Amino acid sequence: MKNAIITGGTSGIGLGIATKFASQGYNLLLNGLEKNGEEITQEIAREYGVRAVFSPANLQQPEQIKRMVQQAERELGQVDVLVNNAGIQHVSPVEEFPEDRWDAIIAINMSATFHSAKAVWSGMKARGFGRIINIASAHALRASEYKVAYVAAKHGVAGITKVLALEGAPYGITCNAICPGYVRTPLVEAQIADQARVHQMSEAEVIEKVMLKKQPVKQFVEVQAIAGLALHLASEAASQLTGALLPIDGGWSAQ
Ligand code: NAD
């Protein structure tokens, strides 16, 4: 059976992808900053009877990313699938946007995608099979005010995705980006509060007038829908699907 690294795999969308992959027999390395990351990982291993290891690597540090990939190769054998999912958000008007949040968002949401892909690349190339799945965002395709770093980073991920698809094509390595609209995860729960402050609205108004305003299907995207697409992208059947930016956004990017 195949092995997958899922960054940010111990919360939200990443945890949903981890559970889906485990249910299909994938062995996993899950990464994240959650204090109970080890327990979450072992629970998945027990429930689905797969091998699963945890890495608390901080993706802001390229050296820790290298060690995370080495850990997967040592403890699982090889890396067949890399899901670059970890991400953070900060919502603020540009003139108040803190420099350290800019740096952190660019490092975690964008640069870590490059560093982790670089670290798995030679193994995938040698075996003639690899799947790199970047969890980007509708903000890889569209902009919103007060999210200058996030929109820049996610557009950067779109560019990285296309380049890796071209470079991977001769070697059986595909690279795609999933671009979700709003999904109700811990990241979005925190943002509802931030947006309420910036827009001077109640939290209910933020959900209706800011977030779901842009999603014609007036519902949050389900984690399971994203996990199902990621599973397909990881499969042998998706060998011709590469370099794509795939929206699951309730019609947002149709506008
Ligand atoms: P989440 O906050 O539930 O999970 C984020 C994960 O990233 C956590 O496991 C966290 O520990 C990890 N992480 C954060 N900083 C890290 C670091 N420095 N090193 C290692 N791990 C780190 O968020 P989520 O909503 O599940 O988001 C997952 C991805 O989906 C992100 O890239 C996000 O931008 C993207 N996304 C989310 C939404 C949404 O509406 N929730 C929409 C589009 C795209």
CSV table of C-alpha atoms and ligand atoms in Angstrom, one decimal:
chain,number,residue,atom,x,y,z
A,1,MET,CA,0.0,0.0,0.0
A,2,LYS,CA,1.1,3.6,-0.6
A,3,ASN,CA,2.4,6.1,1.9
A,4,ALA,CA,1.4,9.8,2.3
A,5,ILE,CA,2.7,12.8,4.1
A,6,ILE,CA,-0.1,15.2,5.1
A,7,THR,CA,1.1,18.5,6.6
A,8,GLY,CA,-1.4,20.1,9.0
A,9,GLY,CA,-2.9,16.6,9.1
A,10,THR,CA,-3.9,16.8,12.7
A,11,SER,CA,-6.7,19.5,12.3
A,12,GLY,CA,-9.5,20.6,10.0
A,13,ILE,CA,-9.2,19.8,6.3
A,14,GLY,CA,-5.9,17.9,6.8
A,15,LEU,CA,-7.4,15.6,9.4
A,16,GLY,CA,-10.3,14.9,7.1
A,17,ILE,CA,-7.9,13.9,4.3
A,18,ALA,CA,-5.9,11.8,6.7
A,19,THR,CA,-9.0,9.9,7.8
A,20,LYS,CA,-10.1,9.3,4.2
A,21,PHE,CA,-6.6,8.1,3.1
A,22,ALA,CA,-6.3,5.8,6.2
A,23,SER,CA,-9.8,4.3,5.4
A,24,GLN,CA,-8.3,3.4,2.0
A,25,GLY,CA,-5.2,1.7,3.5
A,26,TYR,CA,-2.7,4.5,3.1
A,27,ASN,CA,0.1,4.6,5.7
A,28,LEU,CA,0.6,8.2,6.9
A,29,LEU,CA,3.0,10.7,8.3
A,30,LEU,CA,0.9,13.4,9.9
A,31,ASN,CA,2.4,16.8,10.7
A,32,GLY,CA,1.0,19.6,12.7
A,33,LEU,CA,1.5,21.9,15.7
A,34,GLU,CA,-1.4,20.4,17.8
A,35,LYS,CA,-0.3,19.4,21.3
A,36,ASN,CA,-2.2,16.1,21.0
A,37,GLY,CA,-0.9,15.4,17.5
A,38,GLU,CA,0.7,12.1,18.5
A,39,GLU,CA,-2.5,10.8,20.1
A,40,ILE,CA,-4.6,11.9,17.0
A,41,THR,CA,-2.1,10.0,14.8
A,42,GLN,CA,-2.2,6.8,16.9
A,43,GLU,CA,-6.0,6.9,17.1
A,44,ILE,CA,-6.1,6.9,13.2
A,45,ALA,CA,-3.6,4.1,13.1
A,46,ARG,CA,-5.7,2.0,15.6
A,47,GLU,CA,-9.0,2.7,14.0
A,48,TYR,CA,-8.0,1.9,10.4
A,49,GLY,CA,-5.2,-0.6,11.0
A,50,VAL,CA,-2.6,1.4,9.1
A,51,ARG,CA,0.9,2.6,10.1
A,52,ALA,CA,0.9,6.2,11.1
A,53,VAL,CA,3.7,8.4,12.5
A,54,PHE,CA,3.6,12.0,13.8
A,55,SER,CA,6.0,14.9,13.1
A,56,PRO,CA,5.7,18.2,15.0
A,57,ALA,CA,8.0,19.9,12.4
A,58,ASN,CA,7.5,23.6,12.2
A,59,LEU,CA,7.1,24.3,8.5
A,60,GLN,CA,8.6,27.8,8.9
A,61,GLN,CA,11.9,26.0,9.2
A,62,PRO,CA,13.2,24.4,6.0
A,63,GLU,CA,15.6,22.1,8.0
A,64,GLN,CA,12.6,20.7,10.0
A,65,ILE,CA,10.8,20.0,6.7
A,66,LYS,CA,13.8,18.0,5.4
A,67,ARG,CA,13.8,16.0,8.7
A,68,MET,CA,10.1,15.4,8.4
A,69,VAL,CA,10.5,13.9,5.0
A,70,GLN,CA,13.5,11.8,6.2
A,71,GLN,CA,11.4,10.5,9.1
A,72,ALA,CA,8.7,9.4,6.6
A,73,GLU,CA,11.3,7.6,4.4
A,74,ARG,CA,12.9,6.0,7.5
A,75,GLU,CA,9.7,4.9,9.3
A,76,LEU,CA,7.3,4.3,6.4
A,77,GLY,CA,9.8,3.3,3.6
A,78,GLN,CA,9.1,5.9,0.9
A,79,VAL,CA,6.8,8.9,0.1
A,80,ASP,CA,4.3,8.3,-2.7
A,81,VAL,CA,1.9,11.2,-1.9
A,82,LEU,CA,2.6,14.6,-0.5
A,83,VAL,CA,-0.3,16.7,0.6
A,84,ASN,CA,0.8,20.3,1.4
A,85,ASN,CA,-2.1,21.4,3.5
A,86,ALA,CA,-0.8,23.3,6.6
A,87,GLY,CA,-1.8,27.0,6.5
A,88,ILE,CA,-2.5,30.0,8.6
A,89,GLN,CA,-4.5,33.2,8.1
A,90,HIS,CA,-4.4,36.8,9.2
A,91,VAL,CA,-7.0,39.4,8.4
A,92,SER,CA,-6.0,43.0,8.5
A,93,PRO,CA,-6.0,46.2,6.4
A,94,VAL,CA,-2.7,46.5,4.5
A,95,GLU,CA,-1.4,49.6,6.4
A,96,GLU,CA,-1.8,47.7,9.7
A,97,PHE,CA,-0.8,44.3,8.4
A,98,PRO,CA,2.0,43.1,10.8
A,99,GLU,CA,5.3,42.2,9.0
A,100,ASP,CA,5.8,39.1,11.1
A,101,ARG,CA,2.3,37.7,10.0
A,102,TRP,CA,3.3,38.4,6.3
A,103,ASP,CA,6.6,36.5,6.8
A,104,ALA,CA,4.8,33.6,8.6
A,105,ILE,CA,2.0,33.2,6.0
A,106,ILE,CA,4.5,33.3,3.1
A,107,ALA,CA,6.7,30.7,4.8
A,108,ILE,CA,4.0,28.3,5.9
A,109,ASN,CA,1.4,28.7,3.2
A,110,MET,CA,3.8,29.0,0.2
A,111,SER,CA,7.5,28.4,0.8
A,112,ALA,CA,6.9,25.1,2.7
A,113,THR,CA,5.1,23.8,-0.4
A,114,PHE,CA,8.4,24.2,-2.3
A,115,HIS,CA,10.6,22.9,0.5
A,116,SER,CA,8.6,19.7,1.0
A,117,ALA,CA,8.2,19.0,-2.7
A,118,LYS,CA,11.9,19.5,-3.2
A,119,ALA,CA,12.6,17.0,-0.4
A,120,VAL,CA,10.3,14.2,-1.8
A,121,TRP,CA,11.2,14.8,-5.4
A,122,SER,CA,14.3,12.6,-6.0
A,123,GLY,CA,12.5,9.5,-4.5
A,124,MET,CA,9.4,10.1,-6.5
A,125,LYS,CA,11.4,10.6,-9.7
A,126,ALA,CA,13.5,7.4,-9.1
A,127,ARG,CA,10.3,5.3,-8.6
A,128,GLY,CA,8.5,6.9,-11.5
A,129,PHE,CA,5.5,7.7,-9.4
A,130,GLY,CA,4.5,10.7,-7.3
A,131,ARG,CA,1.5,12.7,-6.3
A,132,ILE,CA,1.8,16.2,-4.9
A,133,ILE,CA,-1.5,17.7,-3.8
A,134,ASN,CA,-1.5,21.4,-2.7
A,135,ILE,CA,-4.4,22.6,-0.6
A,136,ALA,CA,-4.6,26.1,-2.0
A,137,SER,CA,-7.8,28.1,-1.8
A,138,ALA,CA,-10.4,30.1,-3.8
A,139,HIS,CA,-7.9,32.8,-2.9
A,140,ALA,CA,-5.4,31.2,-5.3
A,141,LEU,CA,-7.8,32.3,-8.1
A,142,ARG,CA,-9.6,35.4,-6.6
A,143,ALA,CA,-8.7,38.2,-4.1
A,144,SER,CA,-10.5,39.5,-1.1
A,145,GLU,CA,-9.6,42.7,0.9
A,146,TYR,CA,-7.7,42.5,4.2
A,147,LYS,CA,-5.9,39.2,3.2
A,148,VAL,CA,-2.8,40.5,1.3
A,149,ALA,CA,-0.4,37.8,2.6
A,150,TYR,CA,-2.8,34.9,2.2
A,151,VAL,CA,-3.9,35.8,-1.3
A,152,ALA,CA,-0.2,36.4,-2.3
A,153,ALA,CA,0.8,33.0,-0.8
A,154,LYS,CA,-2.0,31.1,-2.4
A,155,HIS,CA,-1.4,32.6,-5.8
A,156,GLY,CA,2.2,31.6,-5.3
A,157,VAL,CA,1.1,28.0,-4.6
A,158,ALA,CA,-0.8,28.1,-7.9
A,159,GLY,CA,2.4,29.0,-9.7
A,160,ILE,CA,4.4,26.3,-7.9
A,161,THR,CA,1.7,23.7,-8.8
A,162,LYS,CA,2.0,24.4,-12.5
A,163,VAL,CA,5.8,24.4,-12.5
A,164,LEU,CA,6.0,21.1,-10.6
A,165,ALA,CA,3.4,19.6,-13.0
A,166,LEU,CA,5.7,20.4,-16.0
A,167,GLU,CA,8.9,19.2,-14.3
A,168,GLY,CA,7.2,16.0,-13.0
A,169,ALA,CA,5.5,15.1,-16.2
A,170,PRO,CA,8.3,12.9,-17.6
A,171,TYR,CA,8.6,11.0,-14.3
A,172,GLY,CA,5.0,10.0,-13.4
A,173,ILE,CA,4.8,12.8,-10.9
A,174,THR,CA,1.6,14.9,-10.9
A,175,CYS,CA,1.0,18.1,-9.0
A,176,ASN,CA,-2.4,19.7,-8.6
A,177,ALA,CA,-4.0,22.3,-6.3
A,178,ILE,CA,-7.4,22.0,-4.7
A,179,CYS,CA,-9.0,25.5,-4.3
A,180,PRO,CA,-11.7,25.3,-1.6
A,181,GLY,CA,-14.1,28.1,-0.7
A,182,TYR,CA,-15.0,28.5,3.0
A,183,VAL,CA,-14.9,25.3,5.1
A,184,ARG,CA,-15.9,25.5,8.7
A,185,THR,CA,-12.6,24.5,10.4
A,186,PRO,CA,-10.7,26.0,13.4
A,187,LEU,CA,-9.0,28.3,10.9
A,188,VAL,CA,-12.3,29.7,9.8
A,189,GLU,CA,-13.8,29.9,13.3
A,190,ALA,CA,-10.9,32.2,14.3
A,191,GLN,CA,-11.4,34.3,11.1
A,192,ILE,CA,-15.1,34.8,11.8
A,193,ALA,CA,-14.1,36.7,14.9
A,194,ASP,CA,-11.4,38.7,13.2
A,195,GLN,CA,-13.6,39.6,10.2
A,196,ALA,CA,-16.3,40.7,12.7
A,197,ARG,CA,-13.8,43.1,14.2
A,198,VAL,CA,-12.5,44.5,10.9
A,199,HIS,CA,-15.9,44.8,9.3
A,200,GLN,CA,-17.6,45.9,12.5
A,201,MET,CA,-20.3,43.3,12.1
A,202,SER,CA,-21.7,40.5,14.3
A,203,GLU,CA,-20.4,37.0,13.6
A,204,ALA,CA,-23.7,35.9,12.0
A,205,GLU,CA,-23.5,38.9,9.6
A,206,VAL,CA,-19.9,38.0,8.7
A,207,ILE,CA,-20.9,34.5,7.8
A,208,GLU,CA,-23.8,35.7,5.6
A,209,LYS,CA,-22.5,39.0,4.2
A,210,VAL,CA,-18.8,38.4,3.9
A,211,MET,CA,-18.0,34.7,3.7
A,212,LEU,CA,-21.0,33.0,2.0
A,213,LYS,CA,-21.7,36.2,0.0
A,214,LYS,CA,-19.2,34.9,-2.5
A,215,GLN,CA,-20.3,31.3,-2.5
A,216,PRO,CA,-23.5,31.0,-4.7
A,217,VAL,CA,-24.2,27.6,-3.1
A,218,LYS,CA,-25.0,29.2,0.3
A,219,GLN,CA,-23.2,26.6,2.4
A,220,PHE,CA,-19.7,26.0,3.8
A,221,VAL,CA,-17.8,23.4,1.7
A,222,GLU,CA,-17.6,20.0,3.4
A,223,VAL,CA,-14.2,18.6,4.5
A,224,GLN,CA,-15.3,15.2,3.1
A,225,ALA,CA,-15.7,16.7,-0.4
A,226,ILE,CA,-12.1,18.0,-0.4
A,227,ALA,CA,-10.9,14.6,1.0
A,228,GLY,CA,-12.7,12.7,-1.8
A,229,LEU,CA,-11.0,14.9,-4.5
A,230,ALA,CA,-7.6,14.5,-2.8
A,231,LEU,CA,-8.0,10.7,-2.8
A,232,HIS,CA,-8.8,10.7,-6.5
A,233,LEU,CA,-5.8,12.9,-7.3
A,234,ALA,CA,-3.6,10.5,-5.4
A,235,SER,CA,-4.8,7.5,-7.4
A,236,GLU,CA,-3.3,5.8,-10.5
A,237,ALA,CA,-6.4,6.8,-12.4
A,238,ALA,CA,-5.5,10.5,-12.1
A,239,SER,CA,-2.2,10.2,-14.0
A,240,GLN,CA,-3.2,12.6,-16.7
A,241,LEU,CA,-4.7,15.1,-14.4
A,242,THR,CA,-1.8,17.5,-13.6
A,243,GLY,CA,-1.1,21.2,-13.3
A,244,ALA,CA,-4.8,21.9,-12.5
A,245,LEU,CA,-6.2,24.4,-10.1
A,246,LEU,CA,-9.4,22.7,-9.0
A,247,PRO,CA,-12.1,24.8,-7.3
A,248,ILE,CA,-14.5,23.3,-4.8
A,249,ASP,CA,-16.1,26.6,-3.9
A,250,GLY,CA,-19.8,26.5,-4.4
A,251,GLY,CA,-19.5,28.5,-7.6
A,252,TRP,CA,-17.4,31.4,-6.2
A,253,SER,CA,-14.8,31.4,-9.0
A,254,ALA,CA,-17.5,31.1,-11.7
A,255,GLN,CA,-18.0,34.8,-11.1
B,1,NAD,P1,-6.7,24.4,10.6
B,1,NAD,O1,-6.3,25.6,11.4
B,1,NAD,O2,-7.8,23.5,11.1
B,1,NAD,O3,-5.5,23.5,10.3
B,1,NAD,C1,-4.2,24.0,9.9
B,1,NAD,C2,-3.2,23.0,10.2
B,1,NAD,O4,-1.9,23.6,9.9
B,1,NAD,C3,-3.0,22.6,11.7
B,1,NAD,O5,-2.8,21.2,11.9
B,1,NAD,C4,-1.8,23.4,12.2
B,1,NAD,O6,-1.2,22.8,13.3
B,1,NAD,C5,-1.0,23.3,11.0
B,1,NAD,N1,0.1,24.4,11.0
B,1,NAD,C6,-0.1,25.7,11.1
B,1,NAD,N2,1.1,26.3,11.1
B,1,NAD,C7,2.1,25.3,11.1
B,1,NAD,C8,3.5,25.3,11.1
B,1,NAD,N3,4.2,26.4,11.2
B,1,NAD,N4,4.1,24.1,11.0
B,1,NAD,C9,3.4,22.9,10.9
B,1,NAD,N5,2.0,22.9,10.9
B,1,NAD,C10,1.4,24.1,11.0
B,1,NAD,O7,-7.0,25.0,9.1
B,1,NAD,P2,-7.8,24.4,7.9
B,1,NAD,O8,-9.0,25.3,7.6
B,1,NAD,O9,-8.0,22.9,7.9
B,1,NAD,O10,-6.8,24.7,6.7
B,1,NAD,C11,-6.0,23.8,6.0
B,1,NAD,C12,-5.6,24.4,4.7
B,1,NAD,O11,-6.7,24.6,3.9
B,1,NAD,C13,-4.8,25.7,4.8
B,1,NAD,O12,-3.8,25.7,3.8
B,1,NAD,C14,-5.9,26.7,4.4
B,1,NAD,O13,-5.3,27.9,3.9
B,1,NAD,C15,-6.7,25.9,3.4
B,1,NAD,N6,-8.0,26.4,3.2
B,1,NAD,C16,-8.9,26.5,4.2
B,1,NAD,C17,-10.2,27.0,3.9
B,1,NAD,C18,-11.2,27.1,5.0
B,1,NAD,O14,-12.3,27.8,4.7
B,1,NAD,N7,-11.1,26.5,6.2
B,1,NAD,C19,-10.5,27.4,2.6
B,1,NAD,C20,-9.6,27.3,1.6
B,1,NAD,C21,-8.3,26.8,1.9
